[in-house]
């Protein structure tokens, strides 16, 4: 997957991303508004891999799509989603 990160991380976010990149697996826990979605976009761009993102609610799905489009320059129409029993 060829994408570049089009954003800026805070020093705290940079530190978290660096730590996560030291391993193949991990969990990023941070309070609301800490920039978890932005950090994930940075990791997606750095690792250059297709990524599965699971969310519980439609508003979170829409937020992810907007952030992916904004930070990775992928058109929203090209972001695949699955929801309930319907495939979009």
Short mmCIF file of N, CA and C in Angstrom, two decimals:
data_model
loop_
_atom_site.label_atom_id
_atom_site.label_comp_id
_atom_site.label_asym_id
_atom_site.label_seq_id
_atom_site.Cartn_x
_atom_site.Cartn_y
_atom_site.Cartn_z
N UNK A 1 0.85 -1.17 0.00
CA UNK A 1 0.00 0.00 0.00
C UNK A 1 0.90 1.23 0.00
N UNK A 2 0.78 2.04 -1.02
CA UNK A 2 1.66 3.20 -1.15
C UNK A 2 0.92 4.46 -0.72
N UNK A 3 1.16 4.89 0.51
CA UNK A 3 0.58 6.13 1.02
C UNK A 3 1.63 6.86 1.84
N UNK A 4 1.46 8.16 1.93
CA UNK A 4 2.33 8.98 2.76
C UNK A 4 1.48 9.69 3.80
N UNK A 5 2.05 9.92 4.96
CA UNK A 5 1.36 10.62 6.04
C UNK A 5 1.47 12.11 5.80
N UNK A 6 0.33 12.77 5.71
CA UNK A 6 0.26 14.21 5.47
C UNK A 6 -0.22 14.90 6.74
N UNK A 7 0.61 14.91 7.76
CA UNK A 7 0.22 15.54 9.01
C UNK A 7 1.42 15.75 9.89
N UNK A 8 1.16 16.26 11.07
CA UNK A 8 2.21 16.51 12.05
C UNK A 8 1.78 15.93 13.38
N UNK A 9 2.67 15.19 14.01
CA UNK A 9 2.40 14.64 15.33
C UNK A 9 3.03 15.52 16.41
N UNK A 10 2.42 15.50 17.59
CA UNK A 10 3.01 16.18 18.73
C UNK A 10 4.19 15.34 19.22
N UNK A 11 5.06 15.90 20.04
CA UNK A 11 6.17 15.11 20.58
C UNK A 11 5.69 13.86 21.34
N UNK A 12 4.60 13.97 22.07
CA UNK A 12 4.06 12.82 22.81
C UNK A 12 3.58 11.75 21.83
N UNK A 13 2.90 12.16 20.76
CA UNK A 13 2.44 11.22 19.75
C UNK A 13 3.62 10.57 19.03
N UNK A 14 4.65 11.35 18.72
CA UNK A 14 5.86 10.81 18.08
C UNK A 14 6.48 9.71 18.95
N UNK A 15 6.54 9.97 20.25
CA UNK A 15 7.11 8.99 21.18
C UNK A 15 6.29 7.71 21.19
N UNK A 16 4.96 7.85 21.21
CA UNK A 16 4.08 6.68 21.22
C UNK A 16 4.23 5.88 19.93
N UNK A 17 4.26 6.56 18.79
CA UNK A 17 4.42 5.87 17.50
C UNK A 17 5.76 5.14 17.45
N UNK A 18 6.80 5.78 17.90
CA UNK A 18 8.12 5.14 17.92
C UNK A 18 8.09 3.86 18.76
N UNK A 19 7.45 3.92 19.91
CA UNK A 19 7.37 2.75 20.80
C UNK A 19 6.57 1.62 20.14
N UNK A 20 5.47 1.96 19.51
CA UNK A 20 4.63 0.95 18.86
C UNK A 20 5.40 0.28 17.71
N UNK A 21 6.18 1.05 16.97
CA UNK A 21 6.92 0.51 15.83
C UNK A 21 8.01 -0.48 16.24
N UNK A 22 8.35 -0.52 17.52
CA UNK A 22 9.35 -1.47 18.00
C UNK A 22 8.83 -2.90 18.03
N UNK A 23 7.52 -3.08 17.87
CA UNK A 23 6.91 -4.40 17.94
C UNK A 23 5.94 -4.59 16.78
N UNK A 24 5.63 -5.84 16.46
CA UNK A 24 4.64 -6.12 15.42
C UNK A 24 3.22 -6.00 15.94
N UNK A 25 3.03 -6.16 17.23
CA UNK A 25 1.70 -6.12 17.84
C UNK A 25 1.71 -5.15 19.01
N UNK A 26 0.54 -4.62 19.33
CA UNK A 26 0.47 -3.74 20.49
C UNK A 26 -0.90 -3.12 20.63
N UNK A 27 -1.11 -2.49 21.74
CA UNK A 27 -2.36 -1.78 22.02
C UNK A 27 -2.01 -0.35 22.40
N UNK A 28 -2.64 0.59 21.75
CA UNK A 28 -2.44 1.99 22.07
C UNK A 28 -3.63 2.45 22.91
N UNK A 29 -3.38 2.74 24.15
CA UNK A 29 -4.43 3.23 25.04
C UNK A 29 -4.13 4.68 25.38
N UNK A 30 -5.10 5.54 25.12
CA UNK A 30 -4.94 6.97 25.40
C UNK A 30 -6.33 7.57 25.58
N UNK A 31 -6.43 8.68 26.29
CA UNK A 31 -7.73 9.29 26.52
C UNK A 31 -8.32 9.88 25.24
N UNK A 32 -9.63 10.14 25.24
CA UNK A 32 -10.25 10.78 24.09
C UNK A 32 -9.53 12.10 23.76
N UNK A 33 -9.32 12.32 22.48
CA UNK A 33 -8.68 13.56 22.05
C UNK A 33 -7.17 13.51 22.03
N UNK A 34 -6.59 12.36 22.37
CA UNK A 34 -5.12 12.24 22.41
C UNK A 34 -4.52 12.06 21.01
N UNK A 35 -5.35 11.74 20.03
CA UNK A 35 -4.85 11.59 18.67
C UNK A 35 -4.55 10.16 18.27
N UNK A 36 -5.30 9.21 18.82
CA UNK A 36 -5.07 7.80 18.49
C UNK A 36 -5.28 7.54 17.00
N UNK A 37 -6.29 8.15 16.42
CA UNK A 37 -6.58 7.95 15.00
C UNK A 37 -5.45 8.51 14.14
N UNK A 38 -4.96 9.68 14.49
CA UNK A 38 -3.86 10.30 13.75
C UNK A 38 -2.60 9.44 13.86
N UNK A 39 -2.32 8.94 15.07
CA UNK A 39 -1.15 8.08 15.25
C UNK A 39 -1.28 6.80 14.44
N UNK A 40 -2.48 6.25 14.38
CA UNK A 40 -2.70 5.04 13.59
C UNK A 40 -2.48 5.33 12.10
N UNK A 41 -2.92 6.48 11.63
CA UNK A 41 -2.68 6.85 10.23
C UNK A 41 -1.18 6.93 9.95
N UNK A 42 -0.43 7.48 10.87
CA UNK A 42 1.03 7.55 10.72
C UNK A 42 1.63 6.15 10.63
N UNK A 43 1.16 5.25 11.48
CA UNK A 43 1.66 3.87 11.46
C UNK A 43 1.30 3.16 10.16
N UNK A 44 0.09 3.38 9.67
CA UNK A 44 -0.33 2.78 8.40
C UNK A 44 0.61 3.24 7.28
N UNK A 45 0.89 4.54 7.26
CA UNK A 45 1.77 5.08 6.22
C UNK A 45 3.19 4.55 6.35
N UNK A 46 3.69 4.47 7.57
CA UNK A 46 5.06 4.00 7.79
C UNK A 46 5.22 2.53 7.45
N UNK A 47 4.23 1.73 7.79
CA UNK A 47 4.34 0.28 7.56
C UNK A 47 3.91 -0.12 6.15
N UNK A 48 3.18 0.75 5.48
CA UNK A 48 2.77 0.51 4.09
C UNK A 48 2.03 -0.81 3.91
N UNK A 49 1.06 -1.06 4.79
CA UNK A 49 0.27 -2.28 4.70
C UNK A 49 -1.22 -1.95 4.73
N UNK A 50 -2.01 -2.79 4.07
CA UNK A 50 -3.46 -2.67 4.20
C UNK A 50 -3.82 -2.93 5.65
N UNK A 51 -4.84 -2.26 6.14
CA UNK A 51 -5.15 -2.30 7.56
C UNK A 51 -6.63 -2.50 7.80
N UNK A 52 -6.95 -3.36 8.76
CA UNK A 52 -8.33 -3.58 9.18
C UNK A 52 -8.56 -2.77 10.45
N UNK A 53 -9.60 -1.95 10.43
CA UNK A 53 -9.95 -1.13 11.59
C UNK A 53 -11.36 -1.51 12.00
N UNK A 54 -11.54 -1.88 13.26
CA UNK A 54 -12.85 -2.28 13.77
C UNK A 54 -13.38 -1.21 14.71
N UNK A 55 -14.62 -0.81 14.50
CA UNK A 55 -15.27 0.18 15.37
C UNK A 55 -16.66 -0.31 15.72
N UNK A 56 -17.20 0.21 16.82
CA UNK A 56 -18.52 -0.21 17.29
C UNK A 56 -19.66 0.62 16.72
N UNK A 57 -19.40 1.84 16.40
CA UNK A 57 -20.48 2.76 16.05
C UNK A 57 -20.21 3.48 14.72
N UNK A 58 -21.30 3.81 14.05
CA UNK A 58 -21.22 4.49 12.76
C UNK A 58 -20.46 5.82 12.83
N UNK A 59 -20.67 6.64 13.86
CA UNK A 59 -19.90 7.90 13.91
C UNK A 59 -18.39 7.68 13.95
N UNK A 60 -17.95 6.63 14.63
CA UNK A 60 -16.52 6.32 14.65
C UNK A 60 -16.02 5.89 13.28
N UNK A 61 -16.85 5.14 12.56
CA UNK A 61 -16.50 4.74 11.19
C UNK A 61 -16.31 5.97 10.31
N UNK A 62 -17.26 6.90 10.42
CA UNK A 62 -17.17 8.12 9.61
C UNK A 62 -15.94 8.94 9.99
N UNK A 63 -15.63 9.00 11.29
CA UNK A 63 -14.44 9.72 11.74
C UNK A 63 -13.18 9.11 11.14
N UNK A 64 -13.09 7.78 11.19
CA UNK A 64 -11.92 7.09 10.63
C UNK A 64 -11.78 7.39 9.13
N UNK A 65 -12.88 7.29 8.41
CA UNK A 65 -12.83 7.53 6.97
C UNK A 65 -12.35 8.95 6.67
N UNK A 66 -12.85 9.92 7.44
CA UNK A 66 -12.44 11.31 7.24
C UNK A 66 -10.96 11.50 7.54
N UNK A 67 -10.48 10.89 8.61
CA UNK A 67 -9.07 11.03 9.00
C UNK A 67 -8.14 10.32 8.00
N UNK A 68 -8.54 9.14 7.56
CA UNK A 68 -7.75 8.42 6.56
C UNK A 68 -7.66 9.25 5.29
N UNK A 69 -8.78 9.80 4.87
CA UNK A 69 -8.79 10.62 3.67
C UNK A 69 -7.91 11.86 3.85
N UNK A 70 -8.00 12.48 5.00
CA UNK A 70 -7.24 13.70 5.28
C UNK A 70 -5.75 13.45 5.42
N UNK A 71 -5.36 12.46 6.22
CA UNK A 71 -3.95 12.24 6.54
C UNK A 71 -3.21 11.33 5.57
N UNK A 72 -3.94 10.48 4.85
CA UNK A 72 -3.30 9.55 3.92
C UNK A 72 -3.65 9.84 2.46
N UNK A 73 -4.49 10.82 2.25
CA UNK A 73 -4.89 11.24 0.90
C UNK A 73 -5.50 10.10 0.09
N UNK A 74 -6.32 9.30 0.76
CA UNK A 74 -7.07 8.25 0.08
C UNK A 74 -8.51 8.75 -0.05
N UNK A 75 -9.06 8.79 -1.25
CA UNK A 75 -10.43 9.25 -1.40
C UNK A 75 -11.40 8.39 -0.58
N UNK A 76 -12.37 9.04 0.05
CA UNK A 76 -13.33 8.32 0.89
C UNK A 76 -14.00 7.20 0.12
N UNK A 77 -14.28 7.42 -1.17
CA UNK A 77 -14.94 6.39 -1.98
C UNK A 77 -14.10 5.13 -2.13
N UNK A 78 -12.79 5.23 -1.92
CA UNK A 78 -11.89 4.09 -2.06
C UNK A 78 -11.64 3.35 -0.74
N UNK A 79 -12.26 3.82 0.34
CA UNK A 79 -12.09 3.18 1.64
C UNK A 79 -13.21 2.16 1.81
N UNK A 80 -12.86 0.89 1.85
CA UNK A 80 -13.86 -0.17 1.97
C UNK A 80 -14.41 -0.28 3.38
N UNK A 81 -15.70 -0.60 3.49
CA UNK A 81 -16.32 -0.79 4.80
C UNK A 81 -17.25 -1.99 4.78
N UNK A 82 -17.38 -2.61 5.92
CA UNK A 82 -18.38 -3.65 6.15
C UNK A 82 -19.18 -3.22 7.36
N UNK A 83 -20.50 -3.39 7.29
CA UNK A 83 -21.33 -2.94 8.40
C UNK A 83 -22.49 -3.91 8.59
N UNK A 84 -22.63 -4.45 9.79
CA UNK A 84 -23.72 -5.38 10.03
C UNK A 84 -23.69 -6.51 9.03
N UNK A 85 -24.81 -6.79 8.42
CA UNK A 85 -24.87 -7.87 7.44
C UNK A 85 -24.79 -7.35 6.01
N UNK A 86 -24.67 -6.03 5.85
CA UNK A 86 -24.58 -5.45 4.51
C UNK A 86 -23.14 -5.11 4.19
N UNK A 87 -22.75 -5.37 2.96
CA UNK A 87 -21.41 -5.01 2.50
C UNK A 87 -21.51 -3.76 1.64
N UNK A 88 -20.65 -2.79 1.91
CA UNK A 88 -20.68 -1.54 1.14
C UNK A 88 -19.48 -1.48 0.23
#
